[in-house]
Tab-separated table of C-alpha atoms in Angstrom:
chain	number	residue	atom	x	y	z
D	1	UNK	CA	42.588	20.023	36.594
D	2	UNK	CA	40.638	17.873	38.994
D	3	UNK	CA	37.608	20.015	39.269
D	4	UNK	CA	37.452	20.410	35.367
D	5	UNK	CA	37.531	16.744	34.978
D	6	UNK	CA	34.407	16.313	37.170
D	7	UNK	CA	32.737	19.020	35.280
D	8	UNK	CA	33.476	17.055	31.920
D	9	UNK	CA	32.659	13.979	33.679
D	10	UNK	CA	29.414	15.269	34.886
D	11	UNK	CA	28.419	16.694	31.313
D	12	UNK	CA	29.244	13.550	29.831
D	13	UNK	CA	26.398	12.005	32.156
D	14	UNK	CA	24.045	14.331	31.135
D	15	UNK	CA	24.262	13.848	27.549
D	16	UNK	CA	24.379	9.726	28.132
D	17	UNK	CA	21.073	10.332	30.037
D	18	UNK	CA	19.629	12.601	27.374
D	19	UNK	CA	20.489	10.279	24.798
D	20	UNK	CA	18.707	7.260	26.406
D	21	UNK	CA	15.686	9.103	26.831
D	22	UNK	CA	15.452	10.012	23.511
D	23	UNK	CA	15.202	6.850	22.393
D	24	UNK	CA	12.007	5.715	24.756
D	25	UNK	CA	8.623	6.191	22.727
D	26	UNK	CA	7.465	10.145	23.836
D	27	UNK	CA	4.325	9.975	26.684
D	28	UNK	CA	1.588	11.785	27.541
D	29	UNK	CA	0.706	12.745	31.050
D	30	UNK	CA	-1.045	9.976	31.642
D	31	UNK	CA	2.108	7.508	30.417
D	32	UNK	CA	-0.035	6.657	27.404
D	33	UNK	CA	1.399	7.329	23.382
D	34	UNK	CA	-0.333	9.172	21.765
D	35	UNK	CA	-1.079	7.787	17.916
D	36	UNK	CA	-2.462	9.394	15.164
D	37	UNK	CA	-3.303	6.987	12.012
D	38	UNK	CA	-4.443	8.177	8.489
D	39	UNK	CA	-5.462	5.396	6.182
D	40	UNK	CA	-7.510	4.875	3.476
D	41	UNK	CA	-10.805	3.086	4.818
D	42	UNK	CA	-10.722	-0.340	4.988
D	43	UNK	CA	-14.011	-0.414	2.237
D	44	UNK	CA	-11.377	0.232	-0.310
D	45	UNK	CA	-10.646	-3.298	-0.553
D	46	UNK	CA	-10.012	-6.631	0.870
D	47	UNK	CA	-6.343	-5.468	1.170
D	48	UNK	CA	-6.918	-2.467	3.003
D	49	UNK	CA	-9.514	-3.923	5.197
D	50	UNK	CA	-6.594	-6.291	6.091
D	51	UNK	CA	-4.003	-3.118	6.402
D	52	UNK	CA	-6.302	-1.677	9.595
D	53	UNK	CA	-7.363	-4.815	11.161
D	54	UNK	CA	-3.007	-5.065	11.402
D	55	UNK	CA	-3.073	-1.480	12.880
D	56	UNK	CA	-6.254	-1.994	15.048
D	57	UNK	CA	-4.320	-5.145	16.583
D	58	UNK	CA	-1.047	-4.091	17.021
D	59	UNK	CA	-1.739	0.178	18.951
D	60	UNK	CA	-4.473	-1.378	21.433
D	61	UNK	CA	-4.758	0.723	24.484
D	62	UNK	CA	-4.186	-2.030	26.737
D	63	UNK	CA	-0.657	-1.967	25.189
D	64	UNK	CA	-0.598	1.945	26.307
D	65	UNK	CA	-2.030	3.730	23.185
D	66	UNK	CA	-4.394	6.419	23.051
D	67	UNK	CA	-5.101	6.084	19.269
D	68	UNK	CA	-6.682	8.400	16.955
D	69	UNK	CA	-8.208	7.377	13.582
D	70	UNK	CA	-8.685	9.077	10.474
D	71	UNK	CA	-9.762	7.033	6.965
D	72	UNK	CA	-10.331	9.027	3.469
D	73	UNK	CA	-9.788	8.220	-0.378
D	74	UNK	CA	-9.730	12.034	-0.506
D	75	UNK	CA	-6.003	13.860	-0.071
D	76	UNK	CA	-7.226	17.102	0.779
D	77	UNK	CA	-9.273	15.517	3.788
D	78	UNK	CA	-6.556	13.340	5.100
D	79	UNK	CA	-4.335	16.710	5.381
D	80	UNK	CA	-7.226	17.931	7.238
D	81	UNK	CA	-6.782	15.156	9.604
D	82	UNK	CA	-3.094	15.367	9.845
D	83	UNK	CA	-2.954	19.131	10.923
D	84	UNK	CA	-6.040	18.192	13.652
D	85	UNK	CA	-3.626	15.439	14.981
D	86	UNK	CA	-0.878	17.337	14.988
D	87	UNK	CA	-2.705	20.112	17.131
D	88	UNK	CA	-4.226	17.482	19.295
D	89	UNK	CA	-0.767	16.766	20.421
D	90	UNK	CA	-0.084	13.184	18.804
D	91	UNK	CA	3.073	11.761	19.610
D	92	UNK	CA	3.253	9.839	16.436
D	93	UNK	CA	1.940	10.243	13.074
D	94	UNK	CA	1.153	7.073	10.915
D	95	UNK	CA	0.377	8.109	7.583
D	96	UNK	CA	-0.791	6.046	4.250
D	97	UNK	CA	-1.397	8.729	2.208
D	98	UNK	CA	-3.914	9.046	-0.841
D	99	UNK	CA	-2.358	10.761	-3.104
D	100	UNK	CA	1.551	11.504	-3.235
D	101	UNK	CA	1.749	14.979	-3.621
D	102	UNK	CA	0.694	17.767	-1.065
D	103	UNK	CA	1.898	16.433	2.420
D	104	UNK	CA	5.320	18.932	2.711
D	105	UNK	CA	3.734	21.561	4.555
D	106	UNK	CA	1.831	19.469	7.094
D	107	UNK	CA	4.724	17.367	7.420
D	108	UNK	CA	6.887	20.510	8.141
D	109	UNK	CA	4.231	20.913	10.860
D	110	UNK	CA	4.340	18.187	12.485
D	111	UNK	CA	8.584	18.639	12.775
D	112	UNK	CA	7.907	21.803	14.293
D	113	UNK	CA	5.403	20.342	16.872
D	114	UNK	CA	7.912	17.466	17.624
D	115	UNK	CA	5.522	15.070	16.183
D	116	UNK	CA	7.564	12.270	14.497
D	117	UNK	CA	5.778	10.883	11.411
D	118	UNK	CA	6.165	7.071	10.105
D	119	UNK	CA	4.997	6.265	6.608
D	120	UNK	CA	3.006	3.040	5.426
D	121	UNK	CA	2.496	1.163	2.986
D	122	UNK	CA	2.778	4.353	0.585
D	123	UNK	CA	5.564	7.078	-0.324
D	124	UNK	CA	5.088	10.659	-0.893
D	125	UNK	CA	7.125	13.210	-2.664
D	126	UNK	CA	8.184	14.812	0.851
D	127	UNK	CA	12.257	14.916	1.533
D	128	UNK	CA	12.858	11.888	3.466
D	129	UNK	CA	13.987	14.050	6.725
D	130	UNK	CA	10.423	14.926	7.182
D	131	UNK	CA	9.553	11.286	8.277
D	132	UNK	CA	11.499	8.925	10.404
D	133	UNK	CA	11.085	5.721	8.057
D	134	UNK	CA	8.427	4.650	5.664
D	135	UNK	CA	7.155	0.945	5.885
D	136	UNK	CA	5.773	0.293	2.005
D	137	UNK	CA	5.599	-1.881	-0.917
D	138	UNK	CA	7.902	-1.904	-3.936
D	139	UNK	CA	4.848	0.084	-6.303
D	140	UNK	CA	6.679	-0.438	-8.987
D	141	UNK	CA	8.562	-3.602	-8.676
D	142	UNK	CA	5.333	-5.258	-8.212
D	143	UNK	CA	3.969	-3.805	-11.650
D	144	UNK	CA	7.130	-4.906	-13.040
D	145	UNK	CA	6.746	-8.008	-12.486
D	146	UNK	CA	3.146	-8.259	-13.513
D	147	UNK	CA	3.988	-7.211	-16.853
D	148	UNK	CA	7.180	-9.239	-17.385
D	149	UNK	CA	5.163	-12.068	-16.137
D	150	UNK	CA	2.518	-11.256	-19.164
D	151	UNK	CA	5.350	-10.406	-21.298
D	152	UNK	CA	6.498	-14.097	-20.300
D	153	UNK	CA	2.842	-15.196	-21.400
D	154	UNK	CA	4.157	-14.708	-25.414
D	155	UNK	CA	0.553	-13.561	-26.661
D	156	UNK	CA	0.532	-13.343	-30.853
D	157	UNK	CA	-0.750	-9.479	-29.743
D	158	UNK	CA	-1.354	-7.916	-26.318
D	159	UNK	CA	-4.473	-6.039	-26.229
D	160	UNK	CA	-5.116	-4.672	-22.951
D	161	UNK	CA	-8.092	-3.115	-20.417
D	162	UNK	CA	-5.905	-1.614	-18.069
D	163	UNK	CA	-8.335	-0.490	-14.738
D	164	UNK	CA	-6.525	1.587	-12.768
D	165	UNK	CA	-6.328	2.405	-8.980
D	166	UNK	CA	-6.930	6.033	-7.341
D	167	UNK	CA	-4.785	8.441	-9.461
D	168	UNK	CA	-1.913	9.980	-8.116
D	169	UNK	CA	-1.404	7.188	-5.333
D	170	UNK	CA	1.525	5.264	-5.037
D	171	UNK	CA	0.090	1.676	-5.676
D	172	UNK	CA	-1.397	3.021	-8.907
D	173	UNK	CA	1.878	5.434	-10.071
D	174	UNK	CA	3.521	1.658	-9.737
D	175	UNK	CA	1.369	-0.209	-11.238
D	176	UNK	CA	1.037	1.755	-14.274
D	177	UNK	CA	4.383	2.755	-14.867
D	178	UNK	CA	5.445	-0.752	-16.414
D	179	UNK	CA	2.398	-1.092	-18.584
D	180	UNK	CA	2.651	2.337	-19.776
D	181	UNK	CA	6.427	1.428	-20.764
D	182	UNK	CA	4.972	-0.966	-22.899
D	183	UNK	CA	2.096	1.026	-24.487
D	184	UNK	CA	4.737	3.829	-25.384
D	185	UNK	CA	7.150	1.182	-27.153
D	186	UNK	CA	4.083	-0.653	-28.858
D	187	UNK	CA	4.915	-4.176	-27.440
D	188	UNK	CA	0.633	-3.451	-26.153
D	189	UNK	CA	-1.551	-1.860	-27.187
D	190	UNK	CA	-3.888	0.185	-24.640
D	191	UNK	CA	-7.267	-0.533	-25.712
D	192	UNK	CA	-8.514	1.914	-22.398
D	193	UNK	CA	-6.979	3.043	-19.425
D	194	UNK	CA	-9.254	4.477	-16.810
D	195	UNK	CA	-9.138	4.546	-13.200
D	196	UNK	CA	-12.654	2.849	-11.028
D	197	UNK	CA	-10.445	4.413	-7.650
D	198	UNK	CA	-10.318	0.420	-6.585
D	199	UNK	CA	-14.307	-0.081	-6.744
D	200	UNK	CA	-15.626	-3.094	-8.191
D	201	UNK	CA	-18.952	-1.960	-9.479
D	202	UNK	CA	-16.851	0.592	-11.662
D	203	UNK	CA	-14.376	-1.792	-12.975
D	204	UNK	CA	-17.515	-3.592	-14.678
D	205	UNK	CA	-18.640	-0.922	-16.131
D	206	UNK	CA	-15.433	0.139	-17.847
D	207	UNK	CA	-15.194	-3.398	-19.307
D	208	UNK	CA	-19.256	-3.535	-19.927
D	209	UNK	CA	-18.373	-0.516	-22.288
D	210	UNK	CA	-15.800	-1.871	-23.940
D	211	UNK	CA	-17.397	-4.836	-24.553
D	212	UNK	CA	-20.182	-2.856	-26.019
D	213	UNK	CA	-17.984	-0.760	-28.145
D	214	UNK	CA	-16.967	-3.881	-30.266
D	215	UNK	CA	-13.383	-3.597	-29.669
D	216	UNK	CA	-11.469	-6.677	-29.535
D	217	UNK	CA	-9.021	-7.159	-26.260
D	218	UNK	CA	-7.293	-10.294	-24.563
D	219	UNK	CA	-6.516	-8.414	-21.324
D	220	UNK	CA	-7.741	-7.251	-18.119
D	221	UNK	CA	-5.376	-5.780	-16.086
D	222	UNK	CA	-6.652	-4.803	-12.881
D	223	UNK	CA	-4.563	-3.013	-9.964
D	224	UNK	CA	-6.198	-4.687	-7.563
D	225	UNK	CA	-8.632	-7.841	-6.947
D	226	UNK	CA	-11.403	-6.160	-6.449
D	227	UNK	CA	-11.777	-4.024	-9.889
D	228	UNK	CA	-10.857	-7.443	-11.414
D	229	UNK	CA	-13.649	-9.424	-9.767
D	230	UNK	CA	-16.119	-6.435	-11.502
D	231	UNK	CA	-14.229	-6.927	-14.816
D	232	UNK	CA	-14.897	-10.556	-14.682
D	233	UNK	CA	-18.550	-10.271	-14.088
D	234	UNK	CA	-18.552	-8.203	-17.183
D	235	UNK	CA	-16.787	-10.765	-18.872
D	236	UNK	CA	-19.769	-13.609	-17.555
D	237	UNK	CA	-22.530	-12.000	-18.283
D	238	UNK	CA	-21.144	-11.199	-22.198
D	239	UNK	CA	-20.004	-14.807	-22.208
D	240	UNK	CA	-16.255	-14.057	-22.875
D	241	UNK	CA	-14.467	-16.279	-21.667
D	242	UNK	CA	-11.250	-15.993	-19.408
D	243	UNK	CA	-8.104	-17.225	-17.459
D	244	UNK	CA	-6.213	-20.735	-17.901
D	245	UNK	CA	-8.154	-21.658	-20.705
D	246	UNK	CA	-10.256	-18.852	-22.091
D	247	UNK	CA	-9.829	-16.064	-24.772
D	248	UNK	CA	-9.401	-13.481	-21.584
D	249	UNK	CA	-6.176	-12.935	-19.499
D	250	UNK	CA	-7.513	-11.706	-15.926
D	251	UNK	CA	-4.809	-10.086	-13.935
D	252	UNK	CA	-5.127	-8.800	-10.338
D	253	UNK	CA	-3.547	-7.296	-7.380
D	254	UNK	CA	-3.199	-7.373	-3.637
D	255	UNK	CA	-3.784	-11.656	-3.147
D	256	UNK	CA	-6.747	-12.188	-1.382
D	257	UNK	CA	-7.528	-15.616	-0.643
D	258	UNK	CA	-11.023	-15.520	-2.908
D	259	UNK	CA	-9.026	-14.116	-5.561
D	260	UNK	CA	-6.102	-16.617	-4.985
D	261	UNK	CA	-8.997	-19.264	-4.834
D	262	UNK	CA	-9.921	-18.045	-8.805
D	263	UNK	CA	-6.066	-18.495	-9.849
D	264	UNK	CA	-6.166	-22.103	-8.203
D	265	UNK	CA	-9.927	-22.544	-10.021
D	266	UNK	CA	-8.254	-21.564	-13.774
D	267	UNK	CA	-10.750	-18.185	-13.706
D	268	UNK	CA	-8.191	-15.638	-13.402
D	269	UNK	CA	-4.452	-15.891	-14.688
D	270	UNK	CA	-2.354	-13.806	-12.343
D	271	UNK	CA	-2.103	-12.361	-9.216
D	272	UNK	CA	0.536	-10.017	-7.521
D	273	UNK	CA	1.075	-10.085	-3.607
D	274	UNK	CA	1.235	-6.482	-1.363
D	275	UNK	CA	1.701	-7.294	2.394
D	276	UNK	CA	-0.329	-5.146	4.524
D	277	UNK	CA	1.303	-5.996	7.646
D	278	UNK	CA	3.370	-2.618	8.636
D	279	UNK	CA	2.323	-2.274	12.198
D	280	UNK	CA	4.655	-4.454	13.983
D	281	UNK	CA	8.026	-3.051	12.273
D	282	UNK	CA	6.534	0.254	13.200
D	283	UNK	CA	5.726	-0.245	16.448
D	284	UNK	CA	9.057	-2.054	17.171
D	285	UNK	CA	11.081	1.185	15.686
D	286	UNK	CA	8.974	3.404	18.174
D	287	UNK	CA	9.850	1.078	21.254
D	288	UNK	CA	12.527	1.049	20.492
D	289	UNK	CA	13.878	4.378	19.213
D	290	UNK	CA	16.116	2.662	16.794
D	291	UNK	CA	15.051	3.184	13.080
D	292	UNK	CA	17.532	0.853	10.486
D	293	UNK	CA	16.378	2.072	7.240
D	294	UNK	CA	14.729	5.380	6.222
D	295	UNK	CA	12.872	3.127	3.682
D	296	UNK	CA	11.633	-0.632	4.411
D	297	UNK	CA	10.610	-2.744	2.004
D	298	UNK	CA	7.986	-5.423	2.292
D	299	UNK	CA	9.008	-8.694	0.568
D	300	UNK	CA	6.800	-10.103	-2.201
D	301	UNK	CA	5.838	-11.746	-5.132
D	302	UNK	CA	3.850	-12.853	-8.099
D	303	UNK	CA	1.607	-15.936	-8.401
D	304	UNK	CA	0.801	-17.567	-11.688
D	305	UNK	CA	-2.624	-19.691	-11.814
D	306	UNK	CA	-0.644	-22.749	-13.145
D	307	UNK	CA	1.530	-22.356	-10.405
D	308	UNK	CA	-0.025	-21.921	-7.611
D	309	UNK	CA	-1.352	-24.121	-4.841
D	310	UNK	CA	-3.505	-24.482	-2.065
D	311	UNK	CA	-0.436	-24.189	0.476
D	312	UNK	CA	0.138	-20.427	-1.106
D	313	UNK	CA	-3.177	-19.981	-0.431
D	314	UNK	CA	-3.065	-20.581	2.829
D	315	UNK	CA	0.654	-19.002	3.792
D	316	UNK	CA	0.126	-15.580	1.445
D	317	UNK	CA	-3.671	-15.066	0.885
D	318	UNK	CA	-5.615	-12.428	2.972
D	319	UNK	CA	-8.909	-12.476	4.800
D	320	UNK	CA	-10.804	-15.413	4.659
């Protein structure tokens, strides 16, 4: 009885000692983590360039890193990424994925390597046991509350640009999804819908063309600041004019500080906030081994240019 009450004893030990060490970040030989990061590059926009200076910051190697990078717009070269991480031996994946769809079987990879994978800042259609937690943005909460904040506007007609973000990725698949509840109930009417994949210079020439078609519209809604800052240029150089007091509602995304400077200024109308800091919470589940939600959402909101002030500026804007 003795002797098999040591054994049990004994067992117990081992299991309370496995169990600790499975919750310490996995090392390298060399006591470093190993970190693989997939992002879109920070070119995209002002928002993303803000989403890997947070990354950059936070997995330093004098914090005991080793840090790979990959950035694409492209899906199929991301996954290409992934599966060279994964074979490189990462510890941890960090993935912002461009496009939802397509990630199951490198994800299923990485399991099988032991490589534990934490989303950011977007969702894919994966089952949620292929990734430890996913750090993100409500997609579709925030175009929600865009349109119920131009709903709120009470137009006599709602005749709207919509520019949309890369197709297929979950900031666009959000954005859109309110609008197009509108367009399908006729409360708006879509005057054109066409993705610039976040660039500027092709946001102004999808309102430059509408313009020249003759069409009549009264909004731009843009998925993120930049594509609005190339609708309004459009908009300048046709001398239409826009925001507080103009013929034009201008509608944004992401809350750069320039763009929150064009709310302040009466040039654009609205604004809705996405927080690119992820890398913290992230780093904190890895330290410490303790994940409390498989999905975390960052807190935000919307920002109306009669609203706002210069202390919002200065508490939610990004960059400089």
């Amino acid at each position: 009885m003795k002797k098999s009450l040591i054994i049990v004893t004994a067992l117990m030990c081992v299991a309370s000692l496995f169990i600790s060490c499975a919750k310490k970040p996995a090392k390298g030989s060399d006591g470093t983590v190993k970190i693989g990061i997939i992002n879109n590059p920070p070119s995209e926009s002002g928002y993303r360039a803000a989403n890997v200076k947070d990354f950059e910051t936070v997995f330093t190697s004098a914090k005991g890193y080793d840090v790979k990078t990959f950035y694409s717009l492209k899906n199929d070269e991301q996954l290409n990424a992934a599966a060279q991480f994964i074979t490189d031996g990462v510890d941890y994946l960090l993935l912002s994925a461009a496009a939802t769809d397509g990630w199951e079987a490198t994800l299923k990879k990485a399991q099988k390597a032991g490589v534990k994978v934490f989303l950011f800042d977007r969702m894919i259609n994966v089952d949620d046991s292929l990734y430890e937690a996913a750090v993100v943005s409500d997609m579709a909460k925030e175009g929600e509350t865009a349109v119920n904040w131009l709903k709120s506007q009470n137009l006599g007609s709602y005749n709207v640009i919509h520019i949309q973000g890369a197709m297929g990725s979950d900031a666009q698949l959000g954005r859109t999804g309110a609008l197009d509840k509108e367009f399908a109930a006729g409360t708006m009417k879509k005057v054109v819908q066409q993705t610039a994949t976040w660039d500027e210079a092709e946001a102004k020439k999808i309102v430059e063309s509408v313009i020249n078609s003759g069409e009549d519209f009264n909004v731009v809604y843009a998925e993120n600041d930049g594509m609005a800052k190339g609708a309004v240029a459009a908009l300048d150089e046709a001398g239409i004019t826009h925001g507080v007091s103009g013929k034009v509602v201008v509608m944004g995304f992401d809350c750069n500080k320039w763009a929150l400077r064009e709310l302040l200024a009466g040039n654009w109308n609205y604004d809705g906030q996405c927080s690119p800091f992820q890398a913290a919470i992230i780093e904190n589940m890895i330290k410490s081994g303790s994940v409390p939600s498989k999905k975390i959402i960052n807190e935000e909101k919307g920002f109306d240019a009669q609203k706002l002030t210069q202390a919002d500026i200065d508490l939610y804007g990004l960059g400089d």
